[in-house]
């Protein structure tokens, strides 16, 4: 399993990548989003150089808040256009895999309607991404709507779309990551790992919440051994390095 870490998009991208490289990760989960990691602020050649100097791979990550399920068609279309700006940068960086987050703008609109809005937007994005040689994967987020059943509706409507498991998100509201793994392992392309209390999406270091992450990883290893991002947002990054050591030790003992 390769281990990665994300850059904080509100910090200098190059300095963030240096920290990730110096800390011995295999890849950067590149968050291209506001406000310091936007297409107009990314220096592609400098970024390529620093990533190359550490032999880091890149997996593409886009903003979680893109309104791909807005009831307004013009807003959905602008989300697709915004996504394409990021795809162009990922393409220049030779990234081949990029995520898209679920989006649930309900209210006066039913869950089924919102699913159809997501499908409409994601179909367009997958088609555009194909032209750039990029695969798109769908990451369920932290709402009560992000169930196995709703995820299935979206994945089955778009056969070219892959699955991105976030173990933290899949542990909220009594959900079990193992259920997502069992259902979607054949389309699984990337995994995020962090901890929470089962109630809120806290992105804690492993062992600080209630997720039985070793049990989840044991289950995951039956089907999957590719890339795993420690998506831990603690301001003190020593906790990230502790989590990294714990996961490495676990993988040594179980792979
Ligand atoms: Zn995630």
Coordinates of N, CA and C and ligand atoms in Angstrom, one line a residue:
X1 N 0.9 -1.2 0.0 CA 0.0 0.0 0.0 C 0.9 1.2 0.0
X2 N 0.5 2.2 -0.9 CA 1.3 3.5 -0.8 C 0.6 4.5 0.0
X3 N 1.3 5.2 0.8 CA 0.7 6.2 1.8 C 0.9 7.6 1.3
X4 N -0.1 8.4 1.4 CA -0.1 9.8 0.9 C -0.6 10.8 2.0
X5 N -0.4 12.0 1.7 CA -0.9 13.1 2.6 C -1.3 14.3 1.7
X6 N -2.4 15.0 2.1 CA -2.8 16.2 1.3 C -2.1 17.5 1.7
X7 N -1.9 18.3 0.7 CA -1.5 19.7 1.0 C -2.7 20.5 1.6
X8 N -2.4 21.4 2.5 CA -3.5 22.3 3.0 C -3.7 23.4 1.9
X9 N -4.9 23.5 1.3 CA -5.0 24.4 0.2 C -4.9 25.9 0.6
X10 N -4.9 26.2 1.9 CA -4.8 27.6 2.3 C -3.3 27.9 2.7
X11 N -2.4 26.9 2.4 CA -1.0 27.2 2.6 C -0.2 27.1 1.3
X12 N 1.0 27.5 1.3 CA 1.8 27.5 0.1 C 2.0 26.0 -0.4
X13 N 1.6 25.8 -1.6 CA 1.6 24.4 -2.1 C 3.0 23.8 -2.1
X14 N 4.0 24.6 -2.5 CA 5.4 24.0 -2.6 C 5.9 23.6 -1.3
X15 N 5.7 24.5 -0.3 CA 6.1 24.2 1.1 C 5.4 23.0 1.6
X16 N 4.1 22.9 1.3 CA 3.4 21.7 1.8 C 3.9 20.4 1.1
X17 N 4.2 20.5 -0.1 CA 4.7 19.3 -0.8 C 6.1 18.9 -0.2
X18 N 6.9 19.9 0.1 CA 8.2 19.6 0.7 C 8.0 18.9 2.0
X19 N 7.1 19.3 2.8 CA 6.8 18.6 4.1 C 6.4 17.2 3.9
X20 N 5.5 17.0 2.9 CA 5.0 15.6 2.6 C 6.2 14.7 2.1
X21 N 7.1 15.3 1.3 CA 8.2 14.6 0.8 C 9.2 14.3 1.9
X22 N 9.5 15.3 2.7 CA 10.4 15.1 3.9 C 9.9 14.1 4.9
X23 N 8.6 14.0 5.0 CA 8.0 13.1 5.9 C 8.0 11.6 5.4
X24 N 8.4 11.4 4.2 CA 8.5 10.0 3.7 C 7.3 9.4 3.1
X25 N 6.3 10.3 2.7 CA 5.1 9.7 2.0 C 5.5 9.4 0.6
X26 N 4.6 8.5 0.0 CA 4.8 8.0 -1.4 C 4.2 8.9 -2.4
X27 N 3.1 9.6 -2.0 CA 2.4 10.5 -3.0 C 1.7 11.7 -2.2
X28 N 1.4 12.7 -3.0 CA 0.7 13.8 -2.5 C -0.8 13.7 -3.0
X29 N -1.7 13.9 -2.1 CA -3.1 13.9 -2.5 C -3.3 15.4 -2.8
X30 N -3.2 15.8 -4.0 CA -3.1 17.2 -4.4 C -4.5 17.9 -4.4
X31 N -4.7 18.7 -3.3 CA -5.9 19.5 -3.2 C -5.8 20.8 -4.0
X32 N -6.4 20.8 -5.2 CA -6.5 22.0 -6.0 C -7.8 22.7 -5.6
X33 N -7.7 23.7 -4.8 CA -8.9 24.5 -4.4 C -8.4 25.8 -3.8
X34 N -9.4 26.6 -3.5 CA -9.2 27.9 -2.9 C -8.5 27.8 -1.6
X35 N -7.6 28.7 -1.2 CA -7.4 29.9 -2.0 C -5.9 30.0 -2.5
X36 N -5.0 29.1 -2.0 CA -3.6 29.1 -2.4 C -3.3 28.1 -3.5
X37 N -4.2 27.2 -3.8 CA -3.9 26.1 -4.7 C -4.9 26.1 -5.9
X38 N -5.2 27.3 -6.4 CA -6.1 27.4 -7.6 C -5.3 27.4 -8.9
X39 N -6.0 27.0 -10.0 CA -5.2 26.9 -11.3 C -4.4 28.1 -11.6
X40 N -4.8 29.3 -11.3 CA -4.1 30.5 -11.6 C -2.8 30.7 -10.7
X41 N -2.8 30.0 -9.6 CA -1.7 30.2 -8.6 C -0.7 29.1 -8.7
X42 N -1.1 28.0 -9.4 CA -0.2 26.9 -9.4 C 0.9 27.1 -10.5
X43 N 2.1 27.0 -10.1 CA 3.2 27.0 -11.1 C 3.6 25.6 -11.4
X44 N 3.0 25.1 -12.6 CA 3.1 23.7 -12.9 C 4.5 23.2 -12.9
X45 N 5.5 24.0 -13.5 CA 6.8 23.5 -13.7 C 7.5 23.4 -12.3
X46 N 7.3 24.4 -11.5 CA 7.9 24.3 -10.1 C 7.4 23.2 -9.3
X47 N 6.0 23.0 -9.5 CA 5.4 21.9 -8.7 C 5.9 20.5 -9.2
X48 N 6.1 20.4 -10.6 CA 6.6 19.1 -11.1 C 8.0 18.9 -10.6
X49 N 8.8 19.9 -10.5 CA 10.2 19.8 -10.1 C 10.3 19.3 -8.7
X50 N 9.5 19.9 -7.8 CA 9.6 19.5 -6.4 C 9.0 18.1 -6.2
X51 N 7.9 17.8 -6.8 CA 7.3 16.5 -6.7 C 8.3 15.4 -7.2
X52 N 9.0 15.8 -8.4 CA 10.0 14.9 -8.9 C 11.2 14.7 -8.0
X53 N 11.6 15.8 -7.3 CA 12.8 15.6 -6.5 C 12.6 14.7 -5.3
X54 N 11.3 14.5 -4.9 CA 11.0 13.5 -3.9 C 10.4 12.2 -4.4
X55 N 10.4 12.1 -5.8 CA 9.7 10.9 -6.4 C 8.3 10.7 -5.9
X56 N 7.6 11.7 -5.7 CA 6.2 11.6 -5.2 C 5.2 11.4 -6.4
X57 N 4.3 10.5 -6.3 CA 3.2 10.5 -7.2 C 2.1 11.5 -6.8
X58 N 1.2 11.8 -7.7 CA 0.1 12.7 -7.4 C -1.3 12.1 -7.7
X59 N -2.2 12.2 -6.7 CA -3.6 11.9 -7.0 C -4.3 13.2 -6.9
X60 N -5.3 13.4 -7.8 CA -6.0 14.7 -7.9 C -7.2 14.7 -6.9
X61 N -7.3 15.9 -6.3 CA -8.4 16.1 -5.3 C -9.0 17.5 -5.6
X62 N -10.3 17.5 -5.8 CA -11.0 18.8 -6.1 C -11.8 19.3 -4.9
X63 N -12.3 20.5 -4.9 CA -13.0 21.1 -3.7 C -14.3 20.3 -3.5
X64 N -14.6 20.1 -2.2 CA -15.7 19.3 -1.8 C -17.0 20.0 -2.0
X65 N -16.9 21.4 -2.2 CA -18.1 22.2 -2.2 C -18.6 22.6 -3.6
X66 N -18.1 22.0 -4.6 CA -18.6 22.3 -5.9 C -20.1 22.0 -6.1
X67 N -20.9 22.9 -6.5 CA -22.4 22.7 -6.5 C -22.9 21.9 -7.6
X68 N -22.4 20.6 -7.8 CA -22.8 19.8 -8.9 C -24.3 19.3 -8.8
X69 N -24.9 19.5 -7.7 CA -26.3 19.1 -7.6 C -27.2 20.3 -7.4
X70 N -26.7 21.5 -7.7 CA -27.6 22.7 -7.5 C -28.9 22.5 -8.4
X71 N -30.0 22.9 -7.8 CA -31.3 22.9 -8.7 C -31.2 23.8 -9.8
X72 N -30.3 24.8 -9.8 CA -30.1 25.7 -10.9 C -29.1 25.1 -11.9
X73 N -29.6 25.0 -13.1 CA -28.8 24.4 -14.2 C -27.6 25.2 -14.5
X74 N -27.7 26.5 -14.4 CA -26.6 27.4 -14.7 C -25.5 27.2 -13.7
X75 N -25.9 27.1 -12.5 CA -24.9 26.9 -11.4 C -24.2 25.5 -11.5
X76 N -25.0 24.5 -11.9 CA -24.4 23.1 -12.1 C -23.4 23.2 -13.3
X77 N -23.8 23.9 -14.3 CA -22.9 24.0 -15.5 C -21.6 24.8 -15.1
X78 N -21.8 25.8 -14.2 CA -20.6 26.5 -13.9 C -19.7 25.7 -13.0
X79 N -20.3 24.8 -12.2 CA -19.5 23.8 -11.4 C -18.7 22.9 -12.4
X80 N -19.3 22.5 -13.4 CA -18.6 21.6 -14.4 C -17.5 22.4 -15.1
X81 N -17.8 23.7 -15.4 CA -16.7 24.5 -16.0 C -15.6 24.7 -15.1
X82 N -15.9 25.0 -13.8 CA -14.8 25.1 -12.8 C -14.0 23.9 -12.7
X83 N -14.7 22.7 -12.7 CA -14.0 21.4 -12.6 C -13.0 21.3 -13.8
X84 N -13.4 21.7 -15.0 CA -12.5 21.6 -16.1 C -11.2 22.4 -16.0
X85 N -11.3 23.6 -15.3 CA -10.1 24.4 -15.1 C -9.1 23.6 -14.3
X86 N -9.6 22.8 -13.3 CA -8.7 22.0 -12.5 C -8.2 20.8 -13.3
X87 N -9.0 20.2 -14.1 CA -8.6 19.1 -15.0 C -7.4 19.5 -15.9
X88 N -7.5 20.7 -16.4 CA -6.4 21.2 -17.2 C -5.1 21.2 -16.5
X89 N -5.1 21.6 -15.2 CA -3.9 21.6 -14.4 C -3.4 20.2 -14.1
X90 N -4.4 19.4 -13.7 CA -4.0 18.0 -13.4 C -3.4 17.3 -14.7
X91 N -3.9 17.6 -15.8 CA -3.4 17.0 -17.1 C -2.0 17.5 -17.3
X92 N -1.7 18.8 -17.1 CA -0.3 19.2 -17.2 C 0.6 18.6 -16.2
X93 N 0.1 18.2 -15.1 CA 0.9 17.5 -14.1 C 1.0 16.0 -14.3
X94 N 0.4 15.5 -15.4 CA 0.3 14.1 -15.7 C -0.4 13.3 -14.7
X95 N -1.4 13.9 -14.1 CA -2.2 13.1 -13.1 C -3.3 12.3 -13.9
X96 N -3.5 11.1 -13.4 CA -4.4 10.2 -14.2 C -5.7 9.9 -13.4
X97 N -5.8 10.3 -12.2 CA -6.9 10.0 -11.3 C -7.3 11.2 -10.5
X98 N -8.6 11.6 -10.6 CA -9.0 12.8 -9.8 C -10.4 12.5 -9.2
X99 N -10.6 13.0 -8.0 CA -11.9 12.7 -7.3 C -12.9 13.8 -7.5
X100 N -14.1 13.4 -7.3 CA -15.2 14.4 -7.3 C -16.1 14.0 -6.0
X101 N -16.5 15.0 -5.3 CA -17.3 14.8 -4.1 C -18.8 14.7 -4.4
X102 N -19.4 13.9 -3.6 CA -20.9 14.0 -3.6 C -21.4 15.4 -3.2
X103 N -22.6 15.7 -3.6 CA -23.1 17.0 -3.3 C -24.6 16.9 -3.2
X104 N -25.2 17.4 -2.1 CA -26.6 17.2 -1.8 C -27.3 18.5 -1.5
X105 N -27.8 19.1 -2.5 CA -28.5 20.4 -2.3 C -30.0 20.1 -2.3
X106 N -30.5 19.5 -1.2 CA -31.9 19.2 -1.1 C -32.7 20.4 -0.7
X107 N -33.7 20.2 0.2 CA -34.5 21.3 0.5 C -35.9 21.1 -0.2
X108 N -36.1 22.0 -1.2 CA -37.4 21.8 -1.9 C -37.3 20.6 -2.9
X109 N -36.1 20.1 -3.1 CA -35.9 19.0 -4.1 C -35.7 17.7 -3.4
X110 N -36.2 16.6 -4.0 CA -36.1 15.3 -3.3 C -34.7 14.7 -3.5
X111 N -34.4 13.7 -2.7 CA -33.1 13.1 -2.9 C -32.9 12.5 -4.3
X112 N -34.0 11.9 -4.8 CA -33.9 11.4 -6.2 C -33.6 12.4 -7.2
X113 N -34.2 13.6 -7.0 CA -33.9 14.7 -8.0 C -32.5 15.2 -7.8
X114 N -32.0 15.2 -6.6 CA -30.6 15.7 -6.4 C -29.6 14.6 -6.9
X115 N -30.0 13.4 -6.8 CA -29.1 12.3 -7.4 C -29.1 12.5 -8.9
X116 N -30.2 12.9 -9.5 CA -30.2 13.0 -11.0 C -29.4 14.3 -11.4
X117 N -29.4 15.3 -10.6 CA -28.6 16.5 -10.9 C -27.1 16.1 -10.8
X118 N -26.8 15.3 -9.8 CA -25.4 14.9 -9.7 C -25.0 14.1 -10.9
X119 N -25.8 13.2 -11.3 CA -25.5 12.3 -12.4 C -25.3 13.1 -13.7
X120 N -26.2 14.1 -13.9 CA -26.0 15.0 -15.1 C -24.7 15.7 -15.1
X121 N -24.3 16.2 -13.9 CA -23.0 17.0 -13.9 C -21.8 16.0 -14.0
X122 N -21.9 14.9 -13.3 CA -20.7 14.0 -13.3 C -20.5 13.4 -14.7
X123 N -21.6 13.1 -15.4 CA -21.5 12.5 -16.7 C -20.7 13.5 -17.6
X124 N -21.0 14.8 -17.5 CA -20.3 15.8 -18.3 C -18.8 15.8 -17.9
X125 N -18.6 15.8 -16.6 CA -17.2 15.8 -16.1 C -16.4 14.6 -16.6
X126 N -17.0 13.4 -16.5 CA -16.3 12.2 -16.9 C -15.9 12.3 -18.4
X127 N -16.8 12.8 -19.1 CA -16.6 12.9 -20.6 C -15.4 13.9 -20.9
X128 N -15.4 15.0 -20.2 CA -14.4 16.0 -20.4 C -13.0 15.4 -19.9
X129 N -13.1 14.7 -18.8 CA -11.9 14.1 -18.2 C -11.2 13.1 -19.1
X130 N -12.1 12.4 -19.8 CA -11.7 11.3 -20.8 C -10.7 12.0 -21.8
X131 N -11.1 13.2 -22.3 CA -10.3 13.8 -23.3 C -8.9 14.2 -22.7
X132 N -8.8 14.3 -21.4 CA -7.5 14.6 -20.8 C -6.8 13.3 -20.3
X133 N -7.4 12.2 -20.6 CA -6.8 10.9 -20.1 C -6.9 10.7 -18.6
X134 N -7.9 11.3 -18.0 CA -8.1 11.3 -16.6 C -9.3 10.5 -16.2
X135 N -9.1 9.6 -15.2 CA -10.3 8.8 -14.6 C -10.8 9.6 -13.4
X136 N -12.2 9.6 -13.3 CA -12.8 10.3 -12.2 C -13.4 9.3 -11.2
X137 N -13.2 9.6 -9.9 CA -13.7 8.7 -8.9 C -14.6 9.5 -7.9
X138 N -15.7 8.8 -7.5 CA -16.7 9.5 -6.7 C -16.5 9.3 -5.2
X139 N -16.4 10.4 -4.4 CA -16.2 10.2 -3.0 C -17.5 10.7 -2.2
X140 N -18.2 9.7 -1.6 CA -19.3 10.1 -0.7 C -18.8 10.9 0.4
X141 N -19.6 11.9 0.9 CA -19.1 12.8 1.9 C -19.8 12.5 3.3
X142 N -20.0 13.5 4.1 CA -20.4 13.3 5.5 C -21.8 13.6 5.8
X143 N -22.7 13.5 4.8 CA -24.1 13.8 5.1 C -24.9 12.4 5.3
X144 N -26.1 12.5 5.8 CA -26.9 11.3 6.0 C -27.3 10.7 4.6
X145 N -27.2 11.5 3.6 CA -27.5 10.9 2.2 C -26.5 10.0 1.6
X146 N -25.3 10.1 2.2 CA -24.1 9.3 1.6 C -24.1 7.9 2.0
X147 N -25.2 7.2 1.6 CA -25.4 5.8 2.0 C -24.9 4.9 0.9
X148 N -24.7 3.6 1.2 CA -24.3 2.6 0.1 C -25.4 2.7 -1.0
X149 N -26.7 2.8 -0.6 CA -27.7 2.7 -1.7 C -27.7 3.9 -2.6
X150 N -27.5 5.1 -2.1 CA -27.5 6.3 -2.9 C -26.2 6.3 -3.8
X151 N -25.1 5.8 -3.2 CA -23.8 5.8 -3.9 C -24.0 4.8 -5.1
X152 N -24.7 3.7 -4.8 CA -24.9 2.7 -5.9 C -25.7 3.3 -7.0
X153 N -26.7 4.1 -6.7 CA -27.5 4.7 -7.8 C -26.6 5.5 -8.7
X154 N -25.7 6.3 -8.2 CA -24.8 7.1 -9.0 C -23.8 6.3 -9.8
X155 N -23.2 5.3 -9.1 CA -22.2 4.5 -9.8 C -22.8 3.7 -10.9
X156 N -24.0 3.2 -10.6 CA -24.6 2.3 -11.7 C -25.1 3.1 -12.9
X157 N -25.4 4.4 -12.6 CA -25.8 5.3 -13.8 C -24.6 5.7 -14.6
X158 N -23.4 5.6 -14.1 CA -22.2 6.1 -14.8 C -21.1 5.0 -14.7
X159 N -21.2 4.1 -15.7 CA -20.2 2.9 -15.6 C -18.8 3.3 -15.6
X160 N -18.4 4.5 -16.2 CA -17.0 4.9 -16.3 C -16.5 5.6 -15.1
X161 N -17.4 5.8 -14.1 CA -17.0 6.4 -12.8 C -16.5 5.4 -11.8
X162 N -15.4 5.8 -11.2 CA -14.8 4.9 -10.2 C -15.2 5.3 -8.8
X163 N -14.9 4.5 -7.8 CA -15.3 4.7 -6.4 C -14.1 5.1 -5.6
X164 N -14.3 6.1 -4.7 CA -13.2 6.6 -3.8 C -13.8 6.5 -2.4
X165 N -13.2 5.6 -1.6 CA -13.7 5.3 -0.2 C -13.1 6.3 0.8
X166 N -13.9 7.0 1.5 CA -13.4 7.8 2.7 C -13.9 7.1 3.9
X167 N -12.9 6.4 4.6 CA -13.3 5.6 5.8 C -14.0 6.4 6.9
X168 N -13.5 7.7 7.1 CA -14.2 8.5 8.0 C -15.6 8.8 7.7
X169 N -15.9 9.2 6.5 CA -17.2 9.5 6.0 C -18.1 8.3 6.1
X170 N -17.5 7.1 5.8 CA -18.3 5.9 5.7 C -18.5 5.3 7.1
X171 N -18.1 6.0 8.2 CA -18.3 5.6 9.6 C -19.3 6.4 10.3
X172 N -19.9 7.4 9.6 CA -20.8 8.3 10.3 C -22.3 7.7 10.3
X173 N -23.1 8.1 11.2 CA -24.5 7.8 11.2 C -24.7 6.3 11.3
X174 N -23.8 5.5 11.9 CA -24.0 4.1 12.0 C -23.6 3.3 10.8
X175 N -23.0 4.0 9.8 CA -22.6 3.3 8.6 C -21.3 2.5 8.9
X176 N -21.1 1.5 8.0 CA -19.8 0.7 8.2 C -19.0 0.8 6.9
X177 N -17.8 1.2 6.9 CA -16.9 1.2 5.7 C -16.9 -0.2 5.1
X178 N -17.0 -1.3 5.9 CA -16.9 -2.6 5.3 C -18.1 -2.8 4.3
X179 N -19.2 -2.2 4.5 CA -20.3 -2.4 3.6 C -20.1 -1.7 2.3
X180 N -19.4 -0.6 2.3 CA -19.0 0.1 1.1 C -17.9 -0.7 0.3
X181 N -17.0 -1.3 1.1 CA -15.9 -2.1 0.5 C -16.6 -3.3 -0.2
X182 N -17.5 -4.0 0.5 CA -18.1 -5.2 -0.1 C -18.9 -4.9 -1.4
X183 N -19.5 -3.8 -1.4 CA -20.4 -3.4 -2.5 C -19.5 -2.9 -3.7
X184 N -18.5 -2.1 -3.4 CA -17.8 -1.4 -4.5 C -16.4 -1.7 -4.7
X185 N -15.9 -2.8 -4.1 CA -14.4 -3.1 -4.2 C -13.9 -3.2 -5.7
X186 N -14.8 -3.6 -6.6 CA -14.4 -3.8 -8.0 C -14.2 -2.4 -8.7
X187 N -14.7 -1.4 -8.1 CA -14.5 0.0 -8.7 C -13.7 0.9 -7.9
X188 N -13.2 0.3 -6.8 CA -12.4 1.2 -5.8 C -11.0 1.5 -6.3
X189 N -10.7 2.8 -6.3 CA -9.4 3.3 -6.8 C -8.6 4.0 -5.8
X190 N -9.2 4.5 -4.7 CA -8.4 5.3 -3.8 C -9.1 5.3 -2.4
X191 N -8.3 5.5 -1.3 CA -8.9 5.5 0.0 C -8.4 6.6 0.8
X192 N -9.3 7.2 1.6 CA -8.9 8.2 2.6 C -9.1 7.6 4.0
X193 N -8.2 7.9 4.9 CA -8.3 7.4 6.3 C -8.1 8.5 7.3
X194 N -9.0 8.6 8.3 CA -8.9 9.5 9.4 C -10.0 9.0 10.4
X195 N -10.0 9.6 11.6 CA -10.9 9.1 12.7 C -11.9 10.2 13.0
X196 N -13.0 9.7 13.6 CA -14.1 10.6 14.2 C -14.9 9.9 15.2
X197 N -15.8 10.6 15.8 CA -16.6 10.0 16.9 C -17.9 9.4 16.4
X198 N -18.1 9.2 15.1 CA -19.3 8.6 14.6 C -20.4 9.6 14.4
X199 N -20.2 10.8 14.9 CA -21.3 11.8 14.8 C -20.9 13.0 13.9
X200 N -19.7 13.3 13.9 CA -19.2 14.5 13.1 C -17.9 14.1 12.3
X201 N -17.7 14.7 11.2 CA -16.6 14.5 10.3 C -15.4 15.3 10.8
X202 N -14.6 14.7 11.7 CA -13.6 15.5 12.4 C -12.2 15.4 11.9
X203 N -11.9 14.4 11.0 CA -10.6 14.2 10.4 C -9.5 14.1 11.5
X204 N -9.7 13.3 12.5 CA -8.8 13.2 13.6 C -7.7 12.2 13.3
X205 N -6.6 12.3 14.1 CA -5.6 11.3 14.0 C -6.2 9.9 14.4
X206 N -5.6 8.8 13.9 CA -6.1 7.5 14.2 C -6.0 7.2 15.7
X207 N -7.0 6.6 16.2 CA -7.0 6.3 17.6 C -7.6 7.4 18.5
X208 N -7.9 8.5 18.0 CA -8.5 9.6 18.7 C -10.0 9.6 18.7
X209 N -10.6 8.8 17.9 CA -12.0 8.7 17.8 C -12.5 7.3 18.0
X210 N -13.6 6.9 17.3 CA -14.2 5.6 17.6 C -14.0 4.6 16.5
X211 N -13.4 5.0 15.4 CA -13.3 4.1 14.2 C -12.3 2.9 14.5
X212 N -12.7 1.7 14.3 CA -11.8 0.6 14.5 C -11.1 0.4 13.2
X213 N -10.1 1.3 13.0 CA -9.4 1.4 11.7 C -8.6 0.1 11.4
X214 N -8.1 -0.6 12.4 CA -7.4 -1.8 12.0 C -8.3 -2.8 11.5
X215 N -9.5 -2.9 12.0 CA -10.5 -3.9 11.5 C -10.9 -3.5 10.1
X216 N -11.1 -2.2 9.9 CA -11.5 -1.8 8.5 C -10.4 -2.1 7.5
X217 N -9.1 -1.8 7.9 CA -8.0 -2.1 7.0 C -7.8 -3.5 6.7
X218 N -8.0 -4.4 7.7 CA -7.9 -5.8 7.5 C -8.9 -6.2 6.4
X219 N -10.1 -5.7 6.5 CA -11.2 -6.0 5.6 C -10.8 -5.5 4.2
X220 N -10.3 -4.2 4.2 CA -9.9 -3.6 2.9 C -8.8 -4.4 2.2
X221 N -7.8 -4.9 3.0 CA -6.7 -5.6 2.4 C -7.1 -6.9 1.7
X222 N -8.3 -7.4 1.9 CA -8.8 -8.6 1.2 C -9.0 -8.3 -0.3
X223 N -9.3 -7.0 -0.6 CA -9.6 -6.6 -1.9 C -8.7 -5.6 -2.6
X224 N -7.9 -4.9 -1.7 CA -7.3 -3.6 -2.2 C -6.0 -3.4 -1.6
X225 N -5.0 -3.0 -2.5 CA -3.7 -2.7 -2.0 C -3.0 -1.6 -2.8
X226 N -3.7 -0.4 -2.9 CA -3.1 0.6 -3.8 C -2.7 1.8 -3.1
X227 N -3.5 2.9 -3.0 CA -3.1 4.1 -2.4 C -4.1 4.5 -1.2
X228 N -3.4 5.0 -0.1 CA -4.2 5.3 1.1 C -3.7 6.7 1.6
X229 N -4.6 7.6 1.7 CA -4.2 9.0 2.1 C -4.6 9.1 3.6
X230 N -3.7 9.6 4.4 CA -4.0 9.9 5.8 C -4.6 11.3 5.8
X231 N -5.9 11.5 5.7 CA -6.5 12.8 5.6 C -6.8 13.4 7.0
X232 N -5.7 13.6 7.7 CA -5.8 14.0 9.1 C -5.6 15.5 9.1
X233 N -6.5 16.3 9.7 CA -6.4 17.7 9.7 C -5.9 18.4 11.0
X234 N -5.2 17.6 11.8 CA -4.7 18.2 13.1 C -3.7 19.3 12.8
X235 N -3.8 20.5 13.4 CA -2.8 21.5 13.1 C -1.4 21.1 13.5
X236 N -1.3 20.3 14.6 CA 0.0 19.8 15.0 C 0.3 18.5 14.2
X237 N 1.3 18.6 13.2 CA 1.4 17.4 12.3 C 2.3 16.3 12.9
X238 N 2.7 16.4 14.1 CA 3.4 15.3 14.8 C 2.4 14.1 14.9
X239 N 1.1 14.5 15.1 CA 0.1 13.4 15.2 C -0.1 12.7 13.9
X240 N 0.2 13.4 12.7 CA 0.1 12.7 11.4 C 1.3 11.7 11.3
X241 N 2.4 12.1 11.8 CA 3.6 11.2 11.7 C 3.4 10.0 12.6
X242 N 2.8 10.2 13.8 CA 2.5 9.1 14.7 C 1.5 8.1 13.9
X243 N 0.5 8.7 13.3 CA -0.5 7.9 12.6 C 0.2 7.1 11.4
X244 N 1.1 7.8 10.8 CA 1.8 7.1 9.7 C 2.6 5.9 10.2
X245 N 3.3 6.1 11.3 CA 4.0 5.0 11.8 C 3.1 3.8 12.2
X246 N 1.9 4.2 12.8 CA 1.0 3.1 13.2 C 0.5 2.3 12.0
X247 N 0.1 3.1 10.9 CA -0.4 2.4 9.7 C 0.7 1.5 9.1
X248 N 2.0 2.1 9.0 CA 3.1 1.3 8.4 C 3.3 0.0 9.2
X249 N 3.3 0.1 10.5 CA 3.5 -1.1 11.3 C 2.4 -2.1 11.1
X250 N 1.1 -1.6 11.0 CA 0.0 -2.5 10.7 C 0.2 -3.2 9.4
X251 N 0.6 -2.4 8.4 CA 0.7 -3.0 7.0 C 1.8 -4.0 7.0
X252 N 2.9 -3.7 7.7 CA 4.0 -4.7 7.7 C 3.6 -6.0 8.3
X253 N 2.7 -5.9 9.3 CA 2.2 -7.1 10.0 C 1.1 -7.8 9.3
X254 N 0.4 -7.1 8.4 CA -0.8 -7.7 7.8 C -0.7 -7.9 6.3
X255 N 0.3 -7.3 5.6 CA 0.2 -7.4 4.1 C 0.8 -8.7 3.7
Ligands
LIG1 ZN1 -11.8 12.4 2.0

